[in-house]
Each structure stands twice: as C-alpha cells, then as structure tokens.
mmCIF file of C-alpha atoms and ligand atoms in Angstrom:
data_model
loop_
_atom_site.group_PDB
_atom_site.id
_atom_site.type_symbol
_atom_site.label_atom_id
_atom_site.label_comp_id
_atom_site.label_asym_id
_atom_site.label_seq_id
_atom_site.Cartn_x
_atom_site.Cartn_y
_atom_site.Cartn_z
ATOM 1 C CA MET A 1 19.405 1.124 1.615
ATOM 2 C CA THR A 2 22.204 3.661 0.980
ATOM 3 C CA HIS A 3 21.160 7.086 2.220
ATOM 4 C CA ALA A 4 23.605 8.968 -0.038
ATOM 5 C CA LEU A 5 21.875 7.429 -3.064
ATOM 6 C CA VAL A 6 18.521 8.653 -1.752
ATOM 7 C CA ARG A 7 19.930 12.182 -1.419
ATOM 8 C CA ILE A 8 21.402 12.089 -4.930
ATOM 9 C CA LEU A 9 18.148 10.845 -6.464
ATOM 10 C CA LYS A 10 16.117 13.501 -4.627
ATOM 11 C CA HIS A 11 18.285 16.242 -6.171
ATOM 12 C CA LEU A 12 18.305 14.666 -9.611
ATOM 13 C CA ARG A 13 14.504 14.536 -9.640
ATOM 14 C CA GLN A 14 14.469 18.350 -9.682
ATOM 15 C CA GLY A 15 16.233 18.366 -13.082
ATOM 16 C CA PRO A 16 19.827 18.490 -14.381
ATOM 17 C CA VAL A 17 22.419 19.609 -11.834
ATOM 18 C CA PRO A 18 26.169 20.311 -12.277
ATOM 19 C CA THR A 19 28.257 17.590 -10.591
ATOM 20 C CA GLY A 20 30.072 20.087 -8.299
ATOM 21 C CA GLU A 21 26.739 21.435 -7.086
ATOM 22 C CA LEU A 22 25.346 17.933 -6.626
ATOM 23 C CA ALA A 23 28.385 16.848 -4.614
ATOM 24 C CA ALA A 24 28.121 19.891 -2.370
ATOM 25 C CA ALA A 25 24.369 19.551 -1.914
ATOM 26 C CA THR A 26 24.649 15.904 -0.936
ATOM 27 C CA GLY A 27 27.742 16.327 1.266
ATOM 28 C CA LEU A 28 29.927 14.118 -0.925
ATOM 29 C CA THR A 29 33.362 14.522 -2.491
ATOM 30 C CA GLN A 30 33.489 14.393 -6.296
ATOM 31 C CA GLY A 31 35.104 10.940 -6.006
ATOM 32 C CA GLU A 32 32.330 9.653 -3.696
ATOM 33 C CA LEU A 33 29.712 11.094 -6.037
ATOM 34 C CA ARG A 34 31.274 9.318 -9.030
ATOM 35 C CA SER A 35 31.211 5.984 -7.215
ATOM 36 C CA HIS A 36 27.579 6.464 -6.091
ATOM 37 C CA LEU A 37 26.548 7.366 -9.640
ATOM 38 C CA GLU A 38 28.211 4.116 -10.700
ATOM 39 C CA SER A 39 26.091 2.219 -8.125
ATOM 40 C CA LEU A 40 22.958 3.855 -9.481
ATOM 41 C CA THR A 41 23.934 2.715 -12.960
ATOM 42 C CA GLN A 42 24.342 -0.812 -11.625
ATOM 43 C CA LYS A 43 20.857 -0.580 -10.107
ATOM 44 C CA GLY A 44 19.426 0.188 -13.548
ATOM 45 C CA PHE A 45 19.456 3.994 -13.764
ATOM 46 C CA ASP A 46 20.725 5.656 -16.924
ATOM 47 C CA ILE A 47 22.306 8.883 -15.696
ATOM 48 C CA ALA A 48 23.781 11.258 -18.267
ATOM 49 C CA VAL A 49 26.750 13.393 -17.202
ATOM 50 C CA HIS A 50 26.844 16.426 -19.478
ATOM 51 C CA PRO A 51 29.939 18.701 -19.304
ATOM 52 C CA LEU A 52 27.806 21.882 -19.049
ATOM 53 C CA LEU A 53 24.425 20.860 -17.691
ATOM 54 C CA GLY A 54 25.742 18.228 -15.302
ATOM 55 C CA CYS A 55 23.913 15.071 -14.212
ATOM 56 C CA GLU A 56 20.474 14.089 -15.337
ATOM 57 C CA ILE A 57 18.337 10.961 -14.926
ATOM 58 C CA ARG A 58 17.591 9.724 -18.444
ATOM 59 C CA VAL A 59 15.885 6.462 -17.547
ATOM 60 C CA SER A 60 14.792 5.000 -14.205
ATOM 61 C CA PRO A 61 14.775 1.213 -13.751
ATOM 62 C CA GLU A 62 11.620 -0.820 -14.374
ATOM 63 C CA SER A 63 12.207 -2.866 -11.246
ATOM 64 C CA LEU A 64 11.773 -1.386 -7.793
ATOM 65 C CA VAL A 65 14.891 0.060 -6.145
ATOM 66 C CA ALA A 66 14.739 0.907 -2.433
ATOM 67 C CA GLU A 67 16.564 4.213 -2.783
ATOM 68 C CA ASP A 68 14.318 5.213 -5.677
ATOM 69 C CA ILE A 69 11.209 4.608 -3.535
ATOM 70 C CA ALA A 70 12.704 6.504 -0.581
ATOM 71 C CA SER A 71 13.668 9.421 -2.819
ATOM 72 C CA ARG A 72 9.973 9.920 -3.665
ATOM 73 C CA MET A 73 8.952 10.188 0.010
ATOM 74 C CA LYS A 74 8.668 13.462 1.899
ATOM 75 C CA THR A 75 8.832 11.873 5.342
ATOM 76 C CA HIS A 76 11.636 9.444 6.035
ATOM 77 C CA TRP A 77 9.883 7.420 8.707
ATOM 78 C CA LEU A 78 11.115 3.937 7.807
ATOM 79 C CA LYS A 79 14.301 2.408 9.231
ATOM 80 C CA ASP A 80 14.861 0.585 5.966
ATOM 81 C CA ILE A 81 13.234 -0.459 2.686
ATOM 82 C CA SER A 82 14.092 -3.820 1.067
ATOM 83 C CA THR A 83 13.353 -4.634 -2.531
ATOM 84 C CA LEU A 84 13.552 -8.294 -3.519
ATOM 85 C CA ALA A 85 13.347 -9.989 -6.905
ATOM 86 C CA VAL A 86 11.234 -12.831 -5.574
ATOM 87 C CA THR A 87 10.062 -14.164 -2.231
ATOM 88 C CA PRO A 88 7.299 -16.566 -1.236
ATOM 89 C CA SER A 89 5.355 -13.773 0.506
ATOM 90 C CA THR A 90 6.414 -10.345 1.774
ATOM 91 C CA ASN A 91 4.066 -10.881 4.735
ATOM 92 C CA SER A 92 5.848 -14.109 5.655
ATOM 93 C CA LEU A 93 9.197 -12.352 5.312
ATOM 94 C CA ALA A 94 8.156 -9.435 7.525
ATOM 95 C CA LEU A 95 6.722 -11.886 10.083
ATOM 96 C CA GLU A 96 10.090 -13.726 10.107
ATOM 97 C CA TYR A 97 11.952 -10.476 10.775
ATOM 98 C CA GLY A 98 9.544 -9.548 13.563
ATOM 99 C CA THR A 99 9.671 -12.991 15.111
ATOM 100 C CA ARG A 100 13.451 -12.946 15.315
ATOM 101 C CA GLY A 101 13.388 -9.574 17.138
ATOM 102 C CA GLU A 102 14.067 -7.041 14.354
ATOM 103 C CA ARG A 103 12.331 -3.773 15.111
ATOM 104 C CA GLY A 104 10.313 -1.825 12.602
ATOM 105 C CA PRO A 105 9.341 0.247 10.861
ATOM 106 C CA LEU A 106 10.655 -1.757 7.929
ATOM 107 C CA ALA A 107 9.195 -2.074 4.420
ATOM 108 C CA PHE A 108 9.584 -5.096 2.121
ATOM 109 C CA PHE A 109 8.704 -5.051 -1.568
ATOM 110 C CA ALA A 110 8.975 -7.981 -3.983
ATOM 111 C CA GLU A 111 8.847 -8.009 -7.775
ATOM 112 C CA ALA A 112 7.125 -11.378 -7.555
ATOM 113 C CA GLN A 113 5.690 -13.620 -4.841
ATOM 114 C CA THR A 114 5.553 -17.380 -5.269
ATOM 115 C CA ALA A 115 3.151 -17.914 -2.371
ATOM 116 C CA GLY A 116 1.389 -14.550 -2.058
ATOM 117 C CA ARG A 117 -1.609 -14.998 0.206
ATOM 118 C CA GLY A 118 -4.858 -13.361 1.140
ATOM 119 C CA ARG A 119 -7.062 -13.988 4.144
ATOM 120 C CA PHE A 120 -7.914 -17.569 5.169
ATOM 121 C CA GLY A 121 -4.808 -18.781 3.271
ATOM 122 C CA ARG A 122 -6.245 -17.869 -0.124
ATOM 123 C CA VAL A 123 -3.906 -17.309 -3.061
ATOM 124 C CA TRP A 124 -2.945 -13.767 -4.029
ATOM 125 C CA GLU A 125 -1.816 -13.587 -7.655
ATOM 126 C CA SER A 126 1.461 -11.637 -7.628
ATOM 127 C CA GLY A 127 2.953 -11.672 -11.092
ATOM 128 C CA GLU A 128 6.496 -10.399 -11.679
ATOM 129 C CA GLY A 129 6.835 -6.630 -12.000
ATOM 130 C CA GLU A 130 3.090 -6.193 -12.240
ATOM 131 C CA GLY A 131 2.105 -4.805 -8.894
ATOM 132 C CA LEU A 132 3.097 -3.470 -5.530
ATOM 133 C CA TRP A 133 3.469 -6.509 -3.345
ATOM 134 C CA MET A 134 4.558 -5.029 -0.059
ATOM 135 C CA SER A 135 4.556 -5.497 3.699
ATOM 136 C CA LEU A 136 5.405 -3.255 6.588
ATOM 137 C CA LEU A 137 6.754 -4.496 9.911
ATOM 138 C CA LEU A 138 5.482 -2.101 12.563
ATOM 139 C CA HIS A 139 5.959 -1.907 16.317
ATOM 140 C CA LEU A 140 3.209 0.565 17.049
ATOM 141 C CA ASN A 141 3.390 2.723 20.177
ATOM 142 C CA GLU A 142 -0.391 2.847 20.550
ATOM 143 C CA PRO A 143 -2.171 0.288 22.769
ATOM 144 C CA ILE A 144 -2.913 -3.009 21.052
ATOM 145 C CA ARG A 145 -6.662 -2.487 21.285
ATOM 146 C CA PHE A 146 -6.282 0.108 18.520
ATOM 147 C CA TRP A 147 -4.275 -2.129 16.186
ATOM 148 C CA PRO A 148 -7.239 -3.783 14.433
ATOM 149 C CA ARG A 149 -7.950 -0.349 12.965
ATOM 150 C CA ILE A 150 -4.900 -0.736 10.723
ATOM 151 C CA THR A 151 -6.789 -2.474 7.895
ATOM 152 C CA THR A 152 -9.189 0.486 7.678
ATOM 153 C CA LEU A 153 -6.291 2.968 7.719
ATOM 154 C CA ALA A 154 -4.505 1.088 4.993
ATOM 155 C CA ALA A 155 -7.606 0.775 2.843
ATOM 156 C CA LEU A 156 -8.056 4.543 2.914
ATOM 157 C CA SER A 157 -4.355 5.117 2.096
ATOM 158 C CA VAL A 158 -4.595 2.859 -0.943
ATOM 159 C CA ALA A 159 -7.811 4.529 -2.072
ATOM 160 C CA LYS A 160 -6.236 7.986 -1.788
ATOM 161 C CA VAL A 161 -3.151 6.946 -3.760
ATOM 162 C CA ILE A 162 -5.348 5.617 -6.533
ATOM 163 C CA GLU A 163 -7.359 8.853 -6.511
ATOM 164 C CA SER A 164 -4.105 10.814 -6.852
ATOM 165 C CA ILE A 165 -3.281 9.200 -10.190
ATOM 166 C CA GLN A 166 -6.615 8.181 -11.683
ATOM 167 C CA THR A 167 -8.918 11.035 -12.539
ATOM 168 C CA ASP A 168 -12.025 9.446 -14.016
ATOM 169 C CA PRO A 169 -14.720 9.981 -11.326
ATOM 170 C CA ARG A 170 -16.624 6.910 -12.535
ATOM 171 C CA LEU A 171 -13.668 4.791 -11.508
ATOM 172 C CA PHE A 172 -12.927 6.351 -8.123
ATOM 173 C CA PRO A 173 -11.948 3.681 -5.604
ATOM 174 C CA GLN A 174 -14.438 2.219 -3.203
ATOM 175 C CA ILE A 175 -13.642 0.344 -0.029
ATOM 176 C CA LYS A 176 -15.348 -2.990 0.274
ATOM 177 C CA TRP A 177 -15.297 -3.721 3.972
ATOM 178 C CA PRO A 178 -13.035 -4.808 5.438
ATOM 179 C CA ASN A 179 -10.006 -5.132 3.152
ATOM 180 C CA ASP A 180 -10.719 -4.742 -0.549
ATOM 181 C CA ILE A 181 -10.335 -1.689 -2.766
ATOM 182 C CA LEU A 182 -12.507 -1.753 -5.859
ATOM 183 C CA CYS A 183 -12.542 0.437 -8.952
ATOM 184 C CA GLY A 184 -15.458 0.201 -11.314
ATOM 185 C CA GLY A 185 -16.654 -2.749 -9.190
ATOM 186 C CA LYS A 186 -13.434 -4.749 -9.672
ATOM 187 C CA LYS A 187 -10.778 -5.495 -7.071
ATOM 188 C CA VAL A 188 -7.521 -3.617 -7.574
ATOM 189 C CA ALA A 189 -6.038 -4.101 -4.112
ATOM 190 C CA GLY A 190 -6.309 -6.238 -1.007
ATOM 191 C CA ILE A 191 -4.944 -5.894 2.509
ATOM 192 C CA LEU A 192 -3.743 -8.550 4.906
ATOM 193 C CA ALA A 193 -2.811 -7.520 8.452
ATOM 194 C CA GLU A 194 -1.200 -10.102 10.772
ATOM 195 C CA THR A 195 0.387 -9.895 14.204
ATOM 196 C CA GLY A 196 3.235 -11.547 16.038
ATOM 197 C CA SER A 197 5.472 -11.061 19.029
ATOM 198 C CA HIS A 198 9.043 -11.304 20.251
ATOM 199 C CA ALA A 199 10.111 -11.605 23.896
ATOM 200 C CA GLN A 200 12.280 -8.450 23.874
ATOM 201 C CA ALA A 201 11.095 -6.474 20.866
ATOM 202 C CA GLY A 202 7.435 -6.976 21.848
ATOM 203 C CA PRO A 203 4.292 -7.360 19.771
ATOM 204 C CA PHE A 204 4.221 -6.225 16.191
ATOM 205 C CA VAL A 205 1.901 -5.969 13.255
ATOM 206 C CA VAL A 206 2.636 -6.882 9.651
ATOM 207 C CA LEU A 207 0.618 -4.854 7.193
ATOM 208 C CA GLY A 208 0.533 -6.476 3.744
ATOM 209 C CA ILE A 209 -0.790 -4.692 0.705
ATOM 210 C CA GLY A 210 -1.220 -6.107 -2.774
ATOM 211 C CA LEU A 211 -1.986 -3.438 -5.389
ATOM 212 C CA ASN A 212 -2.457 -4.413 -9.054
ATOM 213 C CA VAL A 213 -0.552 -1.887 -11.133
ATOM 214 C CA ASN A 214 0.625 -2.888 -14.584
ATOM 215 C CA GLN A 215 -1.293 -6.061 -15.456
ATOM 216 C CA LYS A 216 -2.826 -5.858 -18.938
ATOM 217 C CA SER A 217 -5.047 -8.833 -18.205
ATOM 218 C CA PHE A 218 -5.786 -11.441 -15.526
ATOM 219 C CA PRO A 219 -6.050 -15.217 -15.474
ATOM 220 C CA PRO A 220 -9.554 -16.501 -16.336
ATOM 221 C CA SER A 221 -10.322 -17.138 -12.657
ATOM 222 C CA LEU A 222 -9.929 -13.382 -11.898
ATOM 223 C CA ALA A 223 -10.793 -11.815 -15.245
ATOM 224 C CA HIS A 224 -14.292 -10.803 -14.129
ATOM 225 C CA THR A 225 -13.438 -9.620 -10.631
ATOM 226 C CA ALA A 226 -9.958 -8.046 -10.792
ATOM 227 C CA SER A 227 -8.519 -4.956 -12.414
ATOM 228 C CA SER A 228 -5.268 -2.982 -12.421
ATOM 229 C CA LEU A 229 -4.328 0.680 -12.509
ATOM 230 C CA ARG A 230 -2.962 0.219 -16.016
ATOM 231 C CA VAL A 231 -6.340 -1.094 -17.214
ATOM 232 C CA LEU A 232 -8.058 1.832 -15.446
ATOM 233 C CA CYS A 233 -5.654 4.582 -16.532
ATOM 234 C CA GLY A 234 -4.928 3.224 -19.988
ATOM 235 C CA SER A 235 -1.161 3.401 -19.597
ATOM 236 C CA ARG A 236 1.719 2.041 -17.518
ATOM 237 C CA VAL A 237 2.039 3.423 -14.025
ATOM 238 C CA ASP A 238 5.407 4.209 -12.381
ATOM 239 C CA ARG A 239 5.512 1.749 -9.484
ATOM 240 C CA ALA A 240 8.338 3.503 -7.569
ATOM 241 C CA ASP A 241 6.382 6.761 -7.594
ATOM 242 C CA LEU A 242 3.273 4.885 -6.481
ATOM 243 C CA ALA A 243 5.175 3.121 -3.701
ATOM 244 C CA GLY A 244 6.572 6.419 -2.408
ATOM 245 C CA ARG A 245 3.097 7.967 -2.402
ATOM 246 C CA LEU A 246 1.593 4.954 -0.671
ATOM 247 C CA LEU A 247 4.232 4.992 2.083
ATOM 248 C CA GLU A 248 3.618 8.699 2.607
ATOM 249 C CA HIS A 249 -0.158 8.202 2.875
ATOM 250 C CA LEU A 250 0.339 5.280 5.258
ATOM 251 C CA TYR A 251 2.524 7.429 7.473
ATOM 252 C CA GLN A 252 -0.138 10.127 7.622
ATOM 253 C CA SER A 253 -2.940 7.603 8.301
ATOM 254 C CA LEU A 254 -0.991 5.607 10.910
ATOM 255 C CA SER A 255 -0.504 8.766 12.977
ATOM 256 C CA LYS A 256 -4.332 8.737 13.393
ATOM 257 C CA ILE A 257 -4.713 5.163 14.639
ATOM 258 C CA GLU A 258 -5.621 6.342 18.141
ATOM 259 C CA THR A 259 -6.576 10.017 18.073
ATOM 260 C CA GLY A 260 -7.984 11.312 14.792
ATOM 261 C CA PHE A 261 -9.434 7.974 13.729
ATOM 262 C CA ASP A 262 -12.896 9.551 13.473
ATOM 263 C CA SER A 263 -11.692 11.624 10.491
ATOM 264 C CA ILE A 264 -10.330 8.437 8.869
ATOM 265 C CA LEU A 265 -13.686 6.742 9.407
ATOM 266 C CA ALA A 266 -15.595 9.608 7.822
ATOM 267 C CA SER A 267 -13.417 9.309 4.695
ATOM 268 C CA VAL A 268 -13.758 5.537 4.659
ATOM 269 C CA LYS A 269 -17.543 5.685 5.008
ATOM 270 C CA ALA A 270 -17.715 8.165 2.112
ATOM 271 C CA ARG A 271 -15.931 5.577 -0.037
ATOM 272 C CA SER A 272 -17.680 2.486 1.264
ATOM 273 C CA SER A 273 -19.219 0.148 -1.290
ATOM 274 C CA VAL A 274 -21.140 -1.713 1.381
ATOM 275 C CA ILE A 275 -22.838 0.873 3.644
ATOM 276 C CA GLY A 276 -26.487 1.172 2.679
ATOM 277 C CA THR A 277 -26.542 -2.180 0.877
ATOM 278 C CA THR A 278 -27.986 -5.503 1.832
ATOM 279 C CA LEU A 279 -25.312 -8.110 2.177
ATOM 280 C CA SER A 280 -24.415 -11.602 3.153
ATOM 281 C CA VAL A 281 -21.370 -12.042 5.374
ATOM 282 C CA ASN A 282 -19.503 -15.291 5.831
ATOM 283 C CA ILE A 283 -17.988 -15.305 9.303
ATOM 284 C CA GLY A 284 -15.894 -18.453 9.534
ATOM 285 C CA GLY A 285 -18.598 -20.577 7.904
ATOM 286 C CA GLU A 286 -21.567 -18.887 9.539
ATOM 287 C CA PHE A 287 -23.599 -16.846 7.022
ATOM 288 C CA VAL A 288 -25.465 -13.764 8.200
ATOM 289 C CA GLU A 289 -27.572 -11.431 6.085
ATOM 290 C CA GLY A 290 -28.580 -7.892 6.768
ATOM 291 C CA LEU A 291 -28.391 -4.217 5.925
ATOM 292 C CA ALA A 292 -24.945 -2.638 6.361
ATOM 293 C CA GLU A 293 -25.935 0.438 8.381
ATOM 294 C CA ASP A 294 -22.649 1.929 9.466
ATOM 295 C CA LEU A 295 -19.124 1.401 10.761
ATOM 296 C CA ASP A 296 -18.557 1.530 14.483
ATOM 297 C CA PRO A 297 -15.798 3.746 15.998
ATOM 298 C CA ASP A 298 -13.215 0.979 15.358
ATOM 299 C CA GLY A 299 -14.223 0.364 11.745
ATOM 300 C CA CYS A 300 -16.281 -2.763 12.542
ATOM 301 C CA LEU A 301 -19.386 -3.298 10.414
ATOM 302 C CA ARG A 302 -22.828 -2.644 11.935
ATOM 303 C CA LEU A 303 -25.271 -5.020 10.314
ATOM 304 C CA ARG A 304 -29.018 -4.709 10.831
ATOM 305 C CA MET A 305 -30.369 -8.241 10.813
ATOM 306 C CA GLU A 306 -33.744 -9.210 9.368
ATOM 307 C CA ASN A 307 -35.164 -9.620 12.875
ATOM 308 C CA GLY A 308 -34.238 -6.004 13.627
ATOM 309 C CA THR A 309 -31.247 -6.656 15.913
ATOM 310 C CA LEU A 310 -27.934 -4.974 15.258
ATOM 311 C CA ARG A 311 -24.794 -7.092 14.962
ATOM 312 C CA THR A 312 -21.278 -5.661 14.996
ATOM 313 C CA LEU A 313 -18.778 -7.623 12.883
ATOM 314 C CA SER A 314 -15.015 -7.279 13.202
ATOM 315 C CA ALA A 315 -14.177 -9.540 10.214
ATOM 316 C CA GLY A 316 -15.879 -11.491 7.500
ATOM 317 C CA GLU A 317 -16.254 -12.170 3.816
ATOM 318 C CA VAL A 318 -18.833 -9.917 2.236
ATOM 319 C CA THR A 319 -21.087 -10.678 -0.727
ATOM 320 C CA LEU A 320 -23.219 -7.754 -1.881
ATOM 321 C CA ARG A 321 -26.882 -8.544 -2.446
ATOM 322 C CA SER A 322 -27.804 -5.070 -3.772
ATOM 323 C CA PRO A 323 -24.570 -3.531 -5.132
ATOM 324 C CA ARG A 324 -24.303 0.238 -5.554
ATOM 325 C CA VAL A 325 -22.643 1.948 -8.496
ATOM 326 C CA ALA A 326 -19.444 3.923 -7.906
ATOM 327 C CA VAL A 327 -20.237 7.616 -8.015
ATOM 328 C CA GLY A 328 -16.920 9.108 -6.985
ATOM 329 C CA ALA A 329 -15.034 10.197 -3.946
ATOM 330 C CA PRO A 330 -16.109 13.155 -1.823
ATOM 331 C CA ALA A 331 -14.633 16.495 -2.823
ATOM 332 C CA GLU A 332 -13.405 17.137 0.734
ATOM 333 C CA ASP A 333 -10.131 15.226 0.492
ATOM 334 C CA ARG A 334 -9.651 14.158 -3.099
HETATM 335 C C1 LIG B 1 -6.761 -10.079 0.270
HETATM 336 O O1 LIG B 1 -7.240 -11.262 0.721
HETATM 337 O O2 LIG B 1 -7.312 -9.336 -0.522
HETATM 338 C C2 LIG B 1 -5.398 -9.696 0.819
HETATM 339 C C3 LIG B 1 -4.316 -9.693 -0.214
HETATM 340 C C4 LIG B 1 -2.991 -9.265 0.360
HETATM 341 C C5 LIG B 1 -1.871 -9.494 -0.598
HETATM 342 C C6 LIG B 1 -0.593 -8.863 -0.091
HETATM 343 S S1 LIG B 1 0.636 -8.863 -1.334
HETATM 344 C C7 LIG B 1 1.855 -8.449 -0.190
HETATM 345 C C8 LIG B 1 1.527 -9.251 1.053
HETATM 346 N N1 LIG B 1 2.165 -10.559 1.002
HETATM 347 C C9 LIG B 1 1.241 -11.542 0.951
HETATM 348 O O3 LIG B 1 1.512 -12.748 0.893
HETATM 349 N N2 LIG B 1 -0.002 -11.004 1.019
HETATM 350 C C10 LIG B 1 0.051 -9.565 1.089
HETATM 351 P P1 LIG B 1 -8.702 -11.817 0.456
HETATM 352 O O4 LIG B 1 -9.706 -10.808 0.868
HETATM 353 O O5 LIG B 1 -8.725 -13.135 1.130
HETATM 354 O O6 LIG B 1 -8.804 -11.972 -1.101
HETATM 355 C C11 LIG B 1 -8.201 -13.043 -1.764
HETATM 356 C C12 LIG B 1 -8.994 -13.268 -3.048
HETATM 357 O O7 LIG B 1 -8.748 -12.186 -3.981
HETATM 358 C C13 LIG B 1 -8.578 -14.522 -3.796
HETATM 359 O O8 LIG B 1 -9.280 -15.646 -3.300
HETATM 360 C C14 LIG B 1 -8.955 -14.195 -5.222
HETATM 361 O O9 LIG B 1 -10.329 -14.391 -5.437
HETATM 362 C C15 LIG B 1 -8.719 -12.705 -5.290
HETATM 363 N N3 LIG B 1 -7.395 -12.346 -5.876
HETATM 364 C C16 LIG B 1 -6.240 -13.065 -5.823
HETATM 365 N N4 LIG B 1 -5.255 -12.386 -6.395
HETATM 366 C C17 LIG B 1 -5.785 -11.212 -6.845
HETATM 367 C C18 LIG B 1 -5.255 -10.079 -7.512
HETATM 368 N N5 LIG B 1 -3.982 -9.961 -7.823
HETATM 369 N N6 LIG B 1 -6.122 -9.065 -7.777
HETATM 370 C C19 LIG B 1 -7.424 -9.155 -7.444
HETATM 371 N N7 LIG B 1 -7.981 -10.178 -6.802
HETATM 372 C C20 LIG B 1 -7.154 -11.212 -6.499
#
C-alpha cells in the first residue's frame, strides 16, 4: 500500500482541489503528484485535472484498491492492506503469513475466493466482485483467554456496518449465535476465526469475514437462506466504503476485547436472534435442545435444558425451533 496515494485520495474525497494545493497538503512535489495520479489511473480511478478547479475523482474503480479502502478509514491501525484478484481463501492466506512469522495487524481482501470456507470445512460461496471476502491477521496484546470473544466482536461490527447503510427497521441485522448475521431472517454474513502460532512472532488469530454485498441472486442451494446488501437496499453498494467502515468498527470493537466487553455483549444481546427462543444445537455431532436464556460474560450461549439444568456452549451449529421476527436494533447505538 502506498501511503501517498492514501493521502491524495483522502483529500480528493472532500471535493475538487487545485493541484498546487493538493501537492502542498500531501507533502509532494508537483512532479511526484503527477506520477501518483498516474498510478491511481492505472488502479482504475478516473481523475479529472481541470485548469481552474484542479483535481477531482470522476469515477472510482469497481474492484477493491487497498489505498481506496485505507482512505475511507479514520484510524490507520493496520500495518498494511492487500487486495487480491483471486485467492483460494483469505483466511488460508492470512494463516500462511502468520505461520511464517509476519506480524499483524494486516488485512487481506480478495475479489474472488476459489476455496472460501466456513466452519467445519464447509464451502463459502465467494463470487467475483460480489462481496467483502476479507481476513485480518492479528497479534493481540490481550491474554489468549480473551481471544474467543473475537467472533462476538466481529459479529457486532458487521451488524453495525449494515445498520449504517440500510435503514429499513424491518431488515435490521440480527446476530445468530455464534457467527452468522441475518437480515430479514436470511444470512448476509458469516465469521470464521482461526488461530496459529510462530516461534518468534507468537500466537495469532485470523479473523475471516464474508459479507454478501452486490449479489443479485444466489445459487439454488442458498436462494432460501442467503441474502445480500444489494437485495436488501435495492441498489449497488460501494464495497470500498463498506470495507473502510467495517475496519473502523472492528478497530473500535477490538479495543474492548478485555475491558469494555460487557458493553459489546449488551449490544449483541439486543440484536440476538436466538436469545429467548427454543433451539437445537449440534455440537460436533451431539444434538442438544433447550431454551437460549442468555450469553455468558465471554459470549458463550447459556442453554436451559429440558431437565432444568443450564449448559454453557462455546461453539455449535444452531437450528431455531421457535424463530423470532426481526423487530429492529435498539435506539441506543444505531
Ligand atoms: C461461516 O461459516 O458462516 C463463516 C464464513 C466465513 C467466510 C469468510 S470469507 C473470508 C474468509 N476466507 C474464508 O475462506 N472464509 C472467511 P458457517 O457458519 O460454517 O456457514 C457456512 C454455511 O453458510 C454453508 O454451509 C452454506 O450453507 C452457507 N453459505 C455459504 N456461502 C454463503 C454465502 N455467500 N452467503 C450466505 N450463506 C452462505
């Protein structure tokens, strides 16, 4: 990622700016600015240079550009952002980086994944240019016992990003414990957190997020269960803007992984599609049924069994027995 390009894009997003002013504001000579504008053109931007008004972004590229994503962020907390045309799985890529000793925080986005995966090795449909298929490589400072909270943090970040662009309260996102985000009862995003370690760089977590953005339809196998932001909003959604917002929300949420997690939990519970419902949970082949009463302080599910005992689950595949209807997110942090 070229930082000068990020600075240029940040300025250009405010509106047209004379080239002399842009060069001064970004700490570049006119010659350097010209060559950077040329690189932006090569990356798919159409930038008009008007003799009086100066430079202006006419068209931004359809495909994700690292500098474009970074220019939408307020907090520059990532060491680098990579945008790839295609990769088997951004989670596998981030795991590879971590395993060979690269230190995070790094973000990887792909236009398409050929082997995108969910939990238990299930397939994650990741069509070209249709979604945000992304993974973060993170070496968290907090003790490892807090790391399992990351799925809950990420689920809330995704829900909040969706709320920021989609205003129909009937379609406000709900979190289906532990890792699905649903809108109108259909899955729009899934989360896959994995861990690894390197002798010197230490343990790390890879946080993978798949968010359906611009699909107009889904293959028959998913047509009844999956949806996209485009279907929900009725128009195309700018993926770079969405990516920038998501990274910003993740930064805010991750800062609460140890202290402040209670506030995350309160927001997650308010958006939960499972609390208060009777469900069946598949835990590695064992099926348990009960009433989802609450989340524990780490985000694990408290399930009241038919015999009255309480069981705390850290993972599992949930099937709702008495689904609730989405009624909207709480006003407190919309
Ligand atoms: C998940 O697993 O929901 C986690 C998905 C994580 C995907 C991201 S994309 C970036 C990163 N790189 C990766 O390789 N993975 C991560 P799970 O709860 O196991 O749900 C998987 C199930 O969701 C599948 O068995 C399908 O039923 C369904 N599914 C597959 N693709 C989908 C899609 N695009 N939208 C909605 N549902 C989908």
